[in-house]
Amino acid sequence: MIYRVYINFKKGILDPEAEAIKKTIDNMGYNTVKRISKGKFFDIEISSSKNTLKDLEKISSDLLSNPIIENFRIIKK
Amino acid sequence: MPKKVVSIIVFPGSNCDRDLNIAVQKYMNVNTKLVWHDDPSIPNQEMIFIPGGFSFGDYLRSGALATKSPSIKEVIRLSKKGVPIIGICNGFQILTECKLLDGALIDNHKRLFICKESFIKIENKNTSFTQNIKKNVVKFPIAHAQGRFYTSEGNLKSLEDNNQIVFKYSSMNGKTGKSENPNGSINNIAGITNKNKNILGLMPHPERAVEFKENNDGVCFFKGLQNLL
């Protein structure tokens, strides 16, 4: 089974990379883009068990994301 | 009387461990033991340093993977017993990632790797780490890409209320305005302790300012740590 864990910055935290990308998009002439938020994702293949989601949540909060600055979201692929 | 022994944890990618080793031996008048991160036991528990550099390529986030090393599990256990622990640069990042210190260290606000000397104001001299530093402002090198200290407003207030903010980026005269902030850290924060004041994390590198005539401000930092042993 494959799950995808999305990680992104919490709102209000300055992400200079996303800001630079947004500025470049502005320079390309698109004036409709309001905000860019950058994130990452991990595809995790995992053997199914009754604890699968619990384990994934623990992995996501304990390692893949830092709850002080990031949110995570898990979806089944 | 035999010299006391201070432990320095070494990760794949640590590159300030040797400099730290020299500074600690020379100015704290102790022996040192370099402990490989994979070692589940830390035989010398008087005081522990986590050095700067990198750990595991700093994949995921700086310091994140290091938090699961066996030696760090032991550091966490010993920290609860009051053992003095100091993390410098990547060591500070590791200490925040394993939640021994508040906050997070993220990309510098201009996304540049900063490598320069920086004036650092000693914001709190009433900690066992700083009480013997006579100067109010020291000059320590900084060298990092992820040194922007971030924490929530609530946590910031708690850090302030508990006098946990120890070092701030400043001018030569101790001014801590926006123009003295090299990396966008919240309130110019360069170093903090935990609530119990037995764990210190700082981004600047005192171990890089001990051997030069032009700047040896690191010496007073390490000499001042002798009282912890």
PDB file of C-alpha atoms in Angstrom:
ATOM      1  CA  MET A   1       0.000   0.000   0.000  1.00  0.00           C
ATOM      2  CA  ILE A   2       1.292   3.470  -0.832  1.00  0.00           C
ATOM      3  CA  TYR A   3       0.538   6.587   1.126  1.00  0.00           C
ATOM      4  CA  ARG A   4       1.613  10.111   0.328  1.00  0.00           C
ATOM      5  CA  VAL A   5       2.615  12.475   3.119  1.00  0.00           C
ATOM      6  CA  TYR A   6       2.464  16.157   2.214  1.00  0.00           C
ATOM      7  CA  ILE A   7       4.473  18.629   4.300  1.00  0.00           C
ATOM      8  CA  ASN A   8       4.139  22.386   4.099  1.00  0.00           C
ATOM      9  CA  PHE A   9       5.027  25.428   6.152  1.00  0.00           C
ATOM     10  CA  LYS A  10       2.485  26.714   8.606  1.00  0.00           C
ATOM     11  CA  LYS A  11       0.871  30.013   7.662  1.00  0.00           C
ATOM     12  CA  GLY A  12       2.787  33.097   8.679  1.00  0.00           C
ATOM     13  CA  ILE A  13       6.258  31.600   8.426  1.00  0.00           C
ATOM     14  CA  LEU A  14       8.398  33.435   5.918  1.00  0.00           C
ATOM     15  CA  ASP A  15       9.517  31.076   3.161  1.00  0.00           C
ATOM     16  CA  PRO A  16      12.126  33.025   1.177  1.00  0.00           C
ATOM     17  CA  GLU A  17      12.259  30.376  -1.570  1.00  0.00           C
ATOM     18  CA  ALA A  18       8.531  30.601  -2.206  1.00  0.00           C
ATOM     19  CA  GLU A  19       8.784  34.407  -2.127  1.00  0.00           C
ATOM     20  CA  ALA A  20      11.541  34.370  -4.754  1.00  0.00           C
ATOM     21  CA  ILE A  21       9.498  32.045  -6.966  1.00  0.00           C
ATOM     22  CA  LYS A  22       6.450  34.267  -6.568  1.00  0.00           C
ATOM     23  CA  LYS A  23       8.507  37.318  -7.586  1.00  0.00           C
ATOM     24  CA  THR A  24       9.745  35.490 -10.685  1.00  0.00           C
ATOM     25  CA  ILE A  25       6.185  34.570 -11.643  1.00  0.00           C
ATOM     26  CA  ASP A  26       5.269  38.252 -11.243  1.00  0.00           C
ATOM     27  CA  ASN A  27       8.194  39.130 -13.518  1.00  0.00           C
ATOM     28  CA  MET A  28       6.905  36.635 -16.092  1.00  0.00           C
ATOM     29  CA  GLY A  29       3.873  38.875 -16.405  1.00  0.00           C
ATOM     30  CA  TYR A  30       1.292  36.925 -14.440  1.00  0.00           C
ATOM     31  CA  ASN A  31      -0.459  39.385 -12.194  1.00  0.00           C
ATOM     32  CA  THR A  32      -3.087  37.009 -10.881  1.00  0.00           C
ATOM     33  CA  VAL A  33      -0.882  34.915  -8.600  1.00  0.00           C
ATOM     34  CA  LYS A  34      -1.469  36.002  -5.007  1.00  0.00           C
ATOM     35  CA  ARG A  35       0.647  33.668  -2.944  1.00  0.00           C
ATOM     36  CA  ILE A  36       2.942  30.693  -3.364  1.00  0.00           C
ATOM     37  CA  SER A  37       3.381  28.110  -0.699  1.00  0.00           C
ATOM     38  CA  LYS A  38       6.093  25.523  -1.142  1.00  0.00           C
ATOM     39  CA  GLY A  39       6.000  22.038   0.306  1.00  0.00           C
ATOM     40  CA  LYS A  40       7.291  18.538  -0.189  1.00  0.00           C
ATOM     41  CA  PHE A  41       5.855  15.069  -0.233  1.00  0.00           C
ATOM     42  CA  PHE A  42       6.965  11.535   0.529  1.00  0.00           C
ATOM     43  CA  ASP A  43       5.508   8.414  -1.031  1.00  0.00           C
ATOM     44  CA  ILE A  44       5.678   5.643   1.515  1.00  0.00           C
ATOM     45  CA  GLU A  45       5.095   2.021   0.661  1.00  0.00           C
ATOM     46  CA  ILE A  46       3.989   0.239   3.795  1.00  0.00           C
ATOM     47  CA  SER A  47       2.656  -3.212   4.658  1.00  0.00           C
ATOM     48  CA  SER A  48      -0.944  -2.911   5.686  1.00  0.00           C
ATOM     49  CA  SER A  49      -1.818  -3.458   9.331  1.00  0.00           C
ATOM     50  CA  LYS A  50      -4.344  -2.152  11.804  1.00  0.00           C
ATOM     51  CA  ASN A  51      -1.751   0.395  12.900  1.00  0.00           C
ATOM     52  CA  THR A  52      -0.832   1.684   9.446  1.00  0.00           C
ATOM     53  CA  LEU A  53      -2.372   5.142   9.811  1.00  0.00           C
ATOM     54  CA  LYS A  54      -1.247   5.516  13.404  1.00  0.00           C
ATOM     55  CA  ASP A  55       2.305   4.580  12.419  1.00  0.00           C
ATOM     56  CA  LEU A  56       2.277   6.993   9.493  1.00  0.00           C
ATOM     57  CA  GLU A  57       1.001   9.795  11.686  1.00  0.00           C
ATOM     58  CA  LYS A  58       3.724   9.129  14.225  1.00  0.00           C
ATOM     59  CA  ILE A  59       6.422   8.990  11.527  1.00  0.00           C
ATOM     60  CA  SER A  60       5.086  12.219  10.043  1.00  0.00           C
ATOM     61  CA  SER A  61       4.931  14.145  13.299  1.00  0.00           C
ATOM     62  CA  ASP A  62       8.119  12.725  14.846  1.00  0.00           C
ATOM     63  CA  LEU A  63      10.414  12.887  11.850  1.00  0.00           C
ATOM     64  CA  LEU A  64       9.075  13.952   8.462  1.00  0.00           C
ATOM     65  CA  SER A  65       7.684  17.251   9.751  1.00  0.00           C
ATOM     66  CA  ASN A  66       8.590  19.643  12.516  1.00  0.00           C
ATOM     67  CA  PRO A  67       5.265  20.594  14.135  1.00  0.00           C
ATOM     68  CA  ILE A  68       6.646  23.980  15.204  1.00  0.00           C
ATOM     69  CA  ILE A  69       6.944  25.135  11.607  1.00  0.00           C
ATOM     70  CA  GLU A  70       5.171  22.566   9.424  1.00  0.00           C
ATOM     71  CA  ASN A  71       1.849  20.820   8.853  1.00  0.00           C
ATOM     72  CA  PHE A  72       1.449  17.378   7.354  1.00  0.00           C
ATOM     73  CA  ARG A  73      -1.371  15.608   5.556  1.00  0.00           C
ATOM     74  CA  ILE A  74      -1.591  11.918   4.670  1.00  0.00           C
ATOM     75  CA  ILE A  75      -3.498  10.558   1.677  1.00  0.00           C
ATOM     76  CA  LYS A  76      -3.816   7.050   0.305  1.00  0.00           C
ATOM     77  CA  LYS A  77      -2.588   6.750  -3.273  1.00  0.00           C
TER      78      LYS A  77
ATOM     79  CA  MET B   1      43.762  14.991  40.682  1.00  0.00           C
ATOM     80  CA  PRO B   2      42.983  13.535  37.241  1.00  0.00           C
ATOM     81  CA  LYS B   3      41.387  15.901  34.782  1.00  0.00           C
ATOM     82  CA  LYS B   4      37.647  15.635  34.216  1.00  0.00           C
ATOM     83  CA  VAL B   5      36.408  14.313  30.896  1.00  0.00           C
ATOM     84  CA  VAL B   6      33.933  16.106  28.665  1.00  0.00           C
ATOM     85  CA  SER B   7      32.126  14.267  25.837  1.00  0.00           C
ATOM     86  CA  ILE B   8      31.776  15.563  22.290  1.00  0.00           C
ATOM     87  CA  ILE B   9      29.280  13.710  20.078  1.00  0.00           C
ATOM     88  CA  VAL B  10      30.425  13.239  16.483  1.00  0.00           C
ATOM     89  CA  PHE B  11      28.034  12.714  13.560  1.00  0.00           C
ATOM     90  CA  PRO B  12      28.709  11.851   9.940  1.00  0.00           C
ATOM     91  CA  GLY B  13      29.227  15.389   8.663  1.00  0.00           C
ATOM     92  CA  SER B  14      30.339  17.076  11.886  1.00  0.00           C
ATOM     93  CA  ASN B  15      33.199  19.387  10.973  1.00  0.00           C
ATOM     94  CA  CYS B  16      33.684  21.560  14.050  1.00  0.00           C
ATOM     95  CA  ASP B  17      34.351  18.652  16.423  1.00  0.00           C
ATOM     96  CA  ARG B  18      38.147  18.957  16.168  1.00  0.00           C
ATOM     97  CA  ASP B  19      38.161  22.718  16.692  1.00  0.00           C
ATOM     98  CA  LEU B  20      35.822  22.260  19.637  1.00  0.00           C
ATOM     99  CA  ASN B  21      38.046  19.499  20.981  1.00  0.00           C
ATOM    100  CA  ILE B  22      41.047  21.826  21.009  1.00  0.00           C
ATOM    101  CA  ALA B  23      39.133  24.732  22.546  1.00  0.00           C
ATOM    102  CA  VAL B  24      37.580  22.577  25.277  1.00  0.00           C
ATOM    103  CA  GLN B  25      40.849  20.850  26.222  1.00  0.00           C
ATOM    104  CA  LYS B  26      42.864  24.034  26.221  1.00  0.00           C
ATOM    105  CA  TYR B  27      40.499  26.464  27.903  1.00  0.00           C
ATOM    106  CA  MET B  28      38.366  24.266  30.119  1.00  0.00           C
ATOM    107  CA  ASN B  29      41.409  22.351  31.323  1.00  0.00           C
ATOM    108  CA  VAL B  30      39.744  18.980  30.848  1.00  0.00           C
ATOM    109  CA  ASN B  31      40.238  15.875  28.787  1.00  0.00           C
ATOM    110  CA  THR B  32      37.748  15.066  26.065  1.00  0.00           C
ATOM    111  CA  LYS B  33      36.175  11.963  24.638  1.00  0.00           C
ATOM    112  CA  LEU B  34      34.815  11.998  21.106  1.00  0.00           C
ATOM    113  CA  VAL B  35      31.714   9.788  21.032  1.00  0.00           C
ATOM    114  CA  TRP B  36      30.507   8.414  17.696  1.00  0.00           C
ATOM    115  CA  HIS B  37      26.786   9.080  17.229  1.00  0.00           C
ATOM    116  CA  ASP B  38      26.036   5.375  16.935  1.00  0.00           C
ATOM    117  CA  ASP B  39      27.302   4.678  20.424  1.00  0.00           C
ATOM    118  CA  PRO B  40      24.320   4.087  22.718  1.00  0.00           C
ATOM    119  CA  SER B  41      26.329   4.942  25.816  1.00  0.00           C
ATOM    120  CA  ILE B  42      28.122   8.128  26.780  1.00  0.00           C
ATOM    121  CA  PRO B  43      30.724   7.035  29.317  1.00  0.00           C
ATOM    122  CA  ASN B  44      31.739  10.537  30.430  1.00  0.00           C
ATOM    123  CA  GLN B  45      28.670  12.379  31.606  1.00  0.00           C
ATOM    124  CA  GLU B  46      30.029  15.492  33.322  1.00  0.00           C
ATOM    125  CA  MET B  47      29.209  17.640  30.334  1.00  0.00           C
ATOM    126  CA  ILE B  48      28.252  16.990  26.706  1.00  0.00           C
ATOM    127  CA  PHE B  49      28.904  19.044  23.587  1.00  0.00           C
ATOM    128  CA  ILE B  50      27.155  18.623  20.242  1.00  0.00           C
ATOM    129  CA  PRO B  51      29.362  20.276  17.634  1.00  0.00           C
ATOM    130  CA  GLY B  52      28.681  22.207  14.465  1.00  0.00           C
ATOM    131  CA  GLY B  53      28.935  21.191  10.849  1.00  0.00           C
ATOM    132  CA  PHE B  54      26.360  18.883   9.381  1.00  0.00           C
ATOM    133  CA  SER B  55      24.699  15.636  10.364  1.00  0.00           C
ATOM    134  CA  PHE B  56      23.594  13.077   7.783  1.00  0.00           C
ATOM    135  CA  GLY B  57      23.858  15.730   5.076  1.00  0.00           C
ATOM    136  CA  ASP B  58      21.216  17.680   6.987  1.00  0.00           C
ATOM    137  CA  TYR B  59      18.659  15.868   4.826  1.00  0.00           C
ATOM    138  CA  LEU B  60      14.999  16.535   5.619  1.00  0.00           C
ATOM    139  CA  ARG B  61      15.799  19.467   7.959  1.00  0.00           C
ATOM    140  CA  SER B  62      19.062  20.444   9.625  1.00  0.00           C
ATOM    141  CA  GLY B  63      19.599  18.130  12.552  1.00  0.00           C
ATOM    142  CA  ALA B  64      16.403  16.130  12.026  1.00  0.00           C
ATOM    143  CA  LEU B  65      17.931  12.735  11.261  1.00  0.00           C
ATOM    144  CA  ALA B  66      20.498  13.088  14.037  1.00  0.00           C
ATOM    145  CA  THR B  67      17.726  13.167  16.632  1.00  0.00           C
ATOM    146  CA  LYS B  68      17.196   9.436  16.154  1.00  0.00           C
ATOM    147  CA  SER B  69      20.849   8.486  16.752  1.00  0.00           C
ATOM    148  CA  PRO B  70      21.453   6.240  19.778  1.00  0.00           C
ATOM    149  CA  SER B  71      23.771   8.795  21.376  1.00  0.00           C
ATOM    150  CA  ILE B  72      21.084  11.479  21.193  1.00  0.00           C
ATOM    151  CA  LYS B  73      18.611   9.178  22.937  1.00  0.00           C
ATOM    152  CA  GLU B  74      21.195   9.018  25.711  1.00  0.00           C
ATOM    153  CA  VAL B  75      21.665  12.811  25.609  1.00  0.00           C
ATOM    154  CA  ILE B  76      17.903  13.218  26.068  1.00  0.00           C
ATOM    155  CA  ARG B  77      17.954  10.845  29.045  1.00  0.00           C
ATOM    156  CA  LEU B  78      20.937  12.587  30.640  1.00  0.00           C
ATOM    157  CA  SER B  79      19.471  16.038  30.045  1.00  0.00           C
ATOM    158  CA  LYS B  80      16.608  15.158  32.405  1.00  0.00           C
ATOM    159  CA  LYS B  81      19.190  14.419  35.097  1.00  0.00           C
ATOM    160  CA  GLY B  82      20.592  17.937  34.801  1.00  0.00           C
ATOM    161  CA  VAL B  83      23.767  17.136  32.855  1.00  0.00           C
ATOM    162  CA  PRO B  84      25.042  20.331  31.181  1.00  0.00           C
ATOM    163  CA  ILE B  85      24.644  20.080  27.408  1.00  0.00           C
ATOM    164  CA  ILE B  86      25.828  22.599  24.818  1.00  0.00           C
ATOM    165  CA  GLY B  87      24.917  22.481  21.129  1.00  0.00           C
ATOM    166  CA  ILE B  88      26.727  24.784  18.737  1.00  0.00           C
ATOM    167  CA  CYS B  89      25.299  25.530  15.265  1.00  0.00           C
ATOM    168  CA  ASN B  90      24.261  22.095  13.957  1.00  0.00           C
ATOM    169  CA  GLY B  91      24.292  21.044  17.611  1.00  0.00           C
ATOM    170  CA  PHE B  92      21.726  23.772  18.350  1.00  0.00           C
ATOM    171  CA  GLN B  93      19.643  22.592  15.391  1.00  0.00           C
ATOM    172  CA  ILE B  94      19.763  19.025  16.720  1.00  0.00           C
ATOM    173  CA  LEU B  95      18.695  20.174  20.211  1.00  0.00           C
ATOM    174  CA  THR B  96      15.664  22.025  18.823  1.00  0.00           C
ATOM    175  CA  GLU B  97      14.770  19.123  16.542  1.00  0.00           C
ATOM    176  CA  CYS B  98      14.734  16.721  19.494  1.00  0.00           C
ATOM    177  CA  LYS B  99      12.686  19.259  21.488  1.00  0.00           C
ATOM    178  CA  LEU B 100      15.253  19.710  24.237  1.00  0.00           C
ATOM    179  CA  LEU B 101      15.190  23.378  23.260  1.00  0.00           C
ATOM    180  CA  ASP B 102      12.241  25.445  22.057  1.00  0.00           C
ATOM    181  CA  GLY B 103      11.797  26.714  18.526  1.00  0.00           C
ATOM    182  CA  ALA B 104      13.229  25.785  15.157  1.00  0.00           C
ATOM    183  CA  LEU B 105      16.149  26.938  13.026  1.00  0.00           C
ATOM    184  CA  ILE B 106      15.128  27.498   9.430  1.00  0.00           C
ATOM    185  CA  ASP B 107      16.510  28.991   6.207  1.00  0.00           C
ATOM    186  CA  ASN B 108      18.115  32.412   6.639  1.00  0.00           C
ATOM    187  CA  HIS B 109      15.662  35.078   5.507  1.00  0.00           C
ATOM    188  CA  LYS B 110      17.719  35.871   2.397  1.00  0.00           C
ATOM    189  CA  ARG B 111      18.517  32.221   1.653  1.00  0.00           C
ATOM    190  CA  LEU B 112      22.239  32.917   1.766  1.00  0.00           C
ATOM    191  CA  PHE B 113      24.885  30.950   3.569  1.00  0.00           C
ATOM    192  CA  ILE B 114      26.317  33.499   5.988  1.00  0.00           C
ATOM    193  CA  CYS B 115      29.945  33.212   7.036  1.00  0.00           C
ATOM    194  CA  LYS B 116      31.289  36.191   8.963  1.00  0.00           C
ATOM    195  CA  GLU B 117      32.154  37.500  12.386  1.00  0.00           C
ATOM    196  CA  SER B 118      29.183  38.767  14.292  1.00  0.00           C
ATOM    197  CA  PHE B 119      28.785  40.742  17.489  1.00  0.00           C
ATOM    198  CA  ILE B 120      26.812  38.828  20.058  1.00  0.00           C
ATOM    199  CA  LYS B 121      25.236  40.454  23.094  1.00  0.00           C
ATOM    200  CA  ILE B 122      25.161  38.367  26.252  1.00  0.00           C
ATOM    201  CA  GLU B 123      21.500  38.834  27.015  1.00  0.00           C
ATOM    202  CA  ASN B 124      21.468  36.804  30.205  1.00  0.00           C
ATOM    203  CA  LYS B 125      24.536  36.605  32.423  1.00  0.00           C
ATOM    204  CA  ASN B 126      22.733  34.723  35.157  1.00  0.00           C
ATOM    205  CA  THR B 127      23.166  31.290  33.637  1.00  0.00           C
ATOM    206  CA  SER B 128      25.904  28.876  34.577  1.00  0.00           C
ATOM    207  CA  PHE B 129      27.032  29.050  30.943  1.00  0.00           C
ATOM    208  CA  THR B 130      27.504  32.817  30.868  1.00  0.00           C
ATOM    209  CA  GLN B 131      27.999  34.073  34.412  1.00  0.00           C
ATOM    210  CA  ASN B 132      31.777  34.236  34.072  1.00  0.00           C
ATOM    211  CA  ILE B 133      31.877  36.126  30.774  1.00  0.00           C
ATOM    212  CA  LYS B 134      32.996  39.636  31.717  1.00  0.00           C
ATOM    213  CA  LYS B 135      32.238  41.320  28.389  1.00  0.00           C
ATOM    214  CA  ASN B 136      28.703  42.388  27.540  1.00  0.00           C
ATOM    215  CA  VAL B 137      29.261  41.911  23.810  1.00  0.00           C
ATOM    216  CA  VAL B 138      31.538  39.303  22.237  1.00  0.00           C
ATOM    217  CA  LYS B 139      32.588  38.704  18.665  1.00  0.00           C
ATOM    218  CA  PHE B 140      31.976  35.144  17.468  1.00  0.00           C
ATOM    219  CA  PRO B 141      32.041  33.820  13.899  1.00  0.00           C
ATOM    220  CA  ILE B 142      28.766  32.634  12.433  1.00  0.00           C
ATOM    221  CA  ALA B 143      28.540  30.170   9.530  1.00  0.00           C
ATOM    222  CA  HIS B 144      25.143  28.808   8.615  1.00  0.00           C
ATOM    223  CA  ALA B 145      22.389  28.619   6.015  1.00  0.00           C
ATOM    224  CA  GLN B 146      19.652  27.541   8.428  1.00  0.00           C
ATOM    225  CA  GLY B 147      20.122  29.808  11.414  1.00  0.00           C
ATOM    226  CA  ARG B 148      16.911  31.804  11.493  1.00  0.00           C
ATOM    227  CA  PHE B 149      15.462  31.139  14.917  1.00  0.00           C
ATOM    228  CA  TYR B 150      11.698  30.842  14.823  1.00  0.00           C
ATOM    229  CA  THR B 151       9.190  30.175  17.529  1.00  0.00           C
ATOM    230  CA  SER B 152       5.522  30.993  18.091  1.00  0.00           C
ATOM    231  CA  GLU B 153       4.554  34.223  19.870  1.00  0.00           C
ATOM    232  CA  GLY B 154       3.460  32.262  22.908  1.00  0.00           C
ATOM    233  CA  ASN B 155       6.744  30.379  23.121  1.00  0.00           C
ATOM    234  CA  LEU B 156       8.704  33.579  22.583  1.00  0.00           C
ATOM    235  CA  LYS B 157       6.963  35.141  25.552  1.00  0.00           C
ATOM    236  CA  SER B 158       7.718  32.092  27.627  1.00  0.00           C
ATOM    237  CA  LEU B 159      11.408  32.238  26.580  1.00  0.00           C
ATOM    238  CA  GLU B 160      11.495  35.896  27.597  1.00  0.00           C
ATOM    239  CA  ASP B 161       9.588  35.416  30.854  1.00  0.00           C
ATOM    240  CA  ASN B 162      11.911  32.596  31.916  1.00  0.00           C
ATOM    241  CA  ASN B 163      15.075  34.480  30.894  1.00  0.00           C
ATOM    242  CA  GLN B 164      15.989  31.694  28.478  1.00  0.00           C
ATOM    243  CA  ILE B 165      17.317  34.020  25.777  1.00  0.00           C
ATOM    244  CA  VAL B 166      21.060  34.070  26.334  1.00  0.00           C
ATOM    245  CA  PHE B 167      22.653  35.437  23.150  1.00  0.00           C
ATOM    246  CA  LYS B 168      21.404  38.015  20.643  1.00  0.00           C
ATOM    247  CA  TYR B 169      22.926  39.288  17.399  1.00  0.00           C
ATOM    248  CA  SER B 170      23.924  42.876  18.076  1.00  0.00           C
ATOM    249  CA  SER B 171      26.112  45.809  17.182  1.00  0.00           C
ATOM    250  CA  MET B 172      29.513  46.338  18.768  1.00  0.00           C
ATOM    251  CA  ASN B 173      27.736  48.376  21.442  1.00  0.00           C
ATOM    252  CA  GLY B 174      25.018  45.856  22.128  1.00  0.00           C
ATOM    253  CA  LYS B 175      22.255  47.377  20.006  1.00  0.00           C
ATOM    254  CA  THR B 176      19.910  44.616  18.875  1.00  0.00           C
ATOM    255  CA  GLY B 177      17.955  46.189  16.048  1.00  0.00           C
ATOM    256  CA  LYS B 178      16.906  44.845  12.665  1.00  0.00           C
ATOM    257  CA  SER B 179      20.104  46.014  10.994  1.00  0.00           C
ATOM    258  CA  GLU B 180      22.162  43.877  13.395  1.00  0.00           C
ATOM    259  CA  ASN B 181      20.150  40.781  12.542  1.00  0.00           C
ATOM    260  CA  PRO B 182      22.080  38.701   9.990  1.00  0.00           C
ATOM    261  CA  ASN B 183      19.588  35.923   9.340  1.00  0.00           C
ATOM    262  CA  GLY B 184      16.083  37.100  10.254  1.00  0.00           C
ATOM    263  CA  SER B 185      15.975  35.372  13.641  1.00  0.00           C
ATOM    264  CA  ILE B 186      12.993  36.400  15.708  1.00  0.00           C
ATOM    265  CA  ASN B 187      14.115  39.173  18.121  1.00  0.00           C
ATOM    266  CA  ASN B 188      17.751  38.688  17.009  1.00  0.00           C
ATOM    267  CA  ILE B 189      17.958  35.449  19.003  1.00  0.00           C
ATOM    268  CA  ALA B 190      21.304  33.665  18.603  1.00  0.00           C
ATOM    269  CA  GLY B 191      21.222  31.346  21.597  1.00  0.00           C
ATOM    270  CA  ILE B 192      18.797  30.043  24.226  1.00  0.00           C
ATOM    271  CA  THR B 193      18.648  27.666  27.155  1.00  0.00           C
ATOM    272  CA  ASN B 194      15.944  25.279  28.266  1.00  0.00           C
ATOM    273  CA  LYS B 195      13.757  26.180  31.248  1.00  0.00           C
ATOM    274  CA  ASN B 196      16.020  24.332  33.684  1.00  0.00           C
ATOM    275  CA  LYS B 197      19.051  26.179  32.279  1.00  0.00           C
ATOM    276  CA  ASN B 198      21.182  23.051  31.902  1.00  0.00           C
ATOM    277  CA  ILE B 199      20.976  22.976  28.091  1.00  0.00           C
ATOM    278  CA  LEU B 200      22.378  25.723  25.873  1.00  0.00           C
ATOM    279  CA  GLY B 201      22.096  26.063  22.110  1.00  0.00           C
ATOM    280  CA  LEU B 202      23.805  28.774  20.094  1.00  0.00           C
ATOM    281  CA  MET B 203      24.350  29.382  16.395  1.00  0.00           C
ATOM    282  CA  PRO B 204      27.653  31.318  16.695  1.00  0.00           C
ATOM    283  CA  HIS B 205      30.946  29.437  16.912  1.00  0.00           C
ATOM    284  CA  PRO B 206      33.003  30.368  20.006  1.00  0.00           C
ATOM    285  CA  GLU B 207      35.396  27.500  19.171  1.00  0.00           C
ATOM    286  CA  ARG B 208      36.410  29.391  16.031  1.00  0.00           C
ATOM    287  CA  ALA B 209      37.536  32.397  18.046  1.00  0.00           C
ATOM    288  CA  VAL B 210      40.182  30.994  20.359  1.00  0.00           C
ATOM    289  CA  GLU B 211      43.422  30.770  18.412  1.00  0.00           C
ATOM    290  CA  PHE B 212      43.647  34.183  16.778  1.00  0.00           C
ATOM    291  CA  LYS B 213      45.253  37.328  18.109  1.00  0.00           C
ATOM    292  CA  GLU B 214      42.651  39.424  16.263  1.00  0.00           C
ATOM    293  CA  ASN B 215      39.728  37.754  17.985  1.00  0.00           C
ATOM    294  CA  ASN B 216      39.887  35.316  20.859  1.00  0.00           C
ATOM    295  CA  ASP B 217      36.544  36.070  22.481  1.00  0.00           C
ATOM    296  CA  GLY B 218      35.783  32.351  22.521  1.00  0.00           C
ATOM    297  CA  VAL B 219      38.370  31.873  25.256  1.00  0.00           C
ATOM    298  CA  CYS B 220      36.236  33.618  27.889  1.00  0.00           C
ATOM    299  CA  PHE B 221      33.280  31.436  26.903  1.00  0.00           C
ATOM    300  CA  PHE B 222      35.154  28.161  27.412  1.00  0.00           C
ATOM    301  CA  LYS B 223      37.025  29.320  30.515  1.00  0.00           C
ATOM    302  CA  GLY B 224      33.700  30.361  31.981  1.00  0.00           C
ATOM    303  CA  LEU B 225      32.349  26.842  31.578  1.00  0.00           C
ATOM    304  CA  GLN B 226      34.855  25.419  34.047  1.00  0.00           C
ATOM    305  CA  ASN B 227      32.532  26.234  36.931  1.00  0.00           C
ATOM    306  CA  LEU B 228      30.001  23.731  35.534  1.00  0.00           C
ATOM    307  CA  LEU B 229      32.289  20.823  36.272  1.00  0.00           C
TER     308      LEU B 229
END
